[in-house]
Amino acid sequence: MSIMAYNGASVVAMKGKNCVAIASDRRFGVQALTVSCDFQKIFKVNDRLFYGLAGLGTDVQTLSERFRFKSNMYKLREERDLEPKTFAHMVSSTLYEKRFGPYFVEPVVAGLDKKGEPFVCSTDLIGCINFAKDFVVAGTASQNLYGMCETVWREDLEPEELFEAVSQALLNAVDRDCLSGWGAVVHIITPEKIITRTLKGRMD
Amino acid sequence: MLADAPAATHHAAAMQRRVDPYADNGGTAVAIAGEDYAIIAADTRQSEGYNINSRNAPKAFQLNESTVVSCCGFYADATALTTYLKQRIVQYEFDHDKPMSTPALAQLLSITLYGKRFFPYYVHNILAGLDEEGRGCIFNYDPVGSFEKYRWQAAGSGVSLIQPFLDNQVGFKNMPLEKNPPFLPLAKALQLVKDAFTSATERDIYTGDCVEIFIITKDGVRKESYDLKKD
């Protein structure tokens, strides 16, 4: 079995009108066995920047700690918040440092830049960035997510519409993937606030 | 194999040249069953690796006045299988003096596929038609003949992209609804099929060029063709 499919995970991020959404499932498993239903895969950098990590669980946790360290140091030195694009490049270089012994993760970055412009991107496990103008997907249900996002996404979705779109995309995609699911977490990031909802889908 | 051979010794491991009898020619099919209709659609691109062999190689075949089958996977096995099925339909009509019904064909396809259990037809079939009561029915098969009746199903290289979309829009999954999802009207189902193909064409390199949609009703089988992106 592929090492990227050992624990199972799915993450998706979408652009909306002056907002972005990022969502993930909550399952943590060891191949066929489900071990936990509240495994965190999306992490906050600041009030306008989130990122998600799909892939091997240990690397998800290790990298989230490394990124917490790097972003804290950035904040102390620069005395300003990280911009999404800058963080994306930080993720990319962190991964490429391990080019010949990589972290087995597929990161997804979503945020609003200092002008409030929405930003989403994803990278592969060695740091190649995909700057998308619509949505990005990662994880064991990535094919399913591509199909769902391609049909439900439209340009300039308002925050509540974006929430519906990303939730339906994630829930229906993970329902066809044995290794993802057991609930979902959705964050909608707008200039004024962050809306976080936990969804209960099929718990199997 | 060669990488495993020990570098120190000089004898090569006993090797037997084998030809891989199968190929993956790509392509996607979608089918939806309604109250009094069945829709089945398949794209017409045939590929091998990164090459396109043909932009007009249909994967859905009309077998008789009431049934259409789509075969995704290895194109040679798809044509061999459908040729065989057409021959068996002619035989059936001589033996029974009546057209072969869709459920009967469904069973025939299953036993034909299992007949080659130890050298399978490398195809994922979907059979569509009307049942004895005139309601739409589709049957989904694995390569060795395991089959089940469904109300919606996708197959082929775009199956993972399209199946969740169908679950959501035809089956109303993850949407607050009463127990039994209502049957879709024909026009709505047709629009969903077209959207499914345009979306799959965007993200799946093996899907594209053109989609042929067969609409089966009590009045017969109608075919419609729509262009898809050719990149």
PDB file of C-alpha atoms in Angstrom, chain B residues 22 31 41 56 71 80 83 89 127 139 153 155 168 171 175 177-178 197 228:
ATOM      1  CA  TYR B  22      -3.971  -6.205 -21.598  1.00  0.00           C
ATOM      2  CA  ALA B  31     -25.658   5.865 -16.504  1.00  0.00           C
ATOM      3  CA  ALA B  41     -23.409   7.895 -21.948  1.00  0.00           C
ATOM      4  CA  ASN B  56     -14.057   8.734 -32.346  1.00  0.00           C
ATOM      5  CA  CYS B  71     -17.646  -1.088 -21.773  1.00  0.00           C
ATOM      6  CA  ALA B  80     -15.016  -8.748 -28.627  1.00  0.00           C
ATOM      7  CA  THR B  83     -19.816  -8.723 -30.791  1.00  0.00           C
ATOM      8  CA  ILE B  89     -29.106 -11.949 -28.859  1.00  0.00           C
ATOM      9  CA  LEU B 127     -25.919  -2.221 -18.975  1.00  0.00           C
ATOM     10  CA  PHE B 139     -26.715  -2.860 -14.016  1.00  0.00           C
ATOM     11  CA  GLN B 153     -23.398   4.587 -11.745  1.00  0.00           C
ATOM     12  CA  ALA B 155     -17.360   3.651 -14.817  1.00  0.00           C
ATOM     13  CA  ASN B 168     -25.031  13.893  -4.394  1.00  0.00           C
ATOM     14  CA  GLY B 171     -29.207  10.137  -4.823  1.00  0.00           C
ATOM     15  CA  MET B 175     -28.650  16.525   1.729  1.00  0.00           C
ATOM     16  CA  LEU B 177     -34.344  14.735   2.458  1.00  0.00           C
ATOM     17  CA  GLU B 178     -37.032  12.127   3.161  1.00  0.00           C
ATOM     18  CA  PHE B 197     -18.673  14.750 -18.554  1.00  0.00           C
ATOM     19  CA  LEU B 228     -16.068  17.827 -25.324  1.00  0.00           C
TER      20      LEU B 228
END
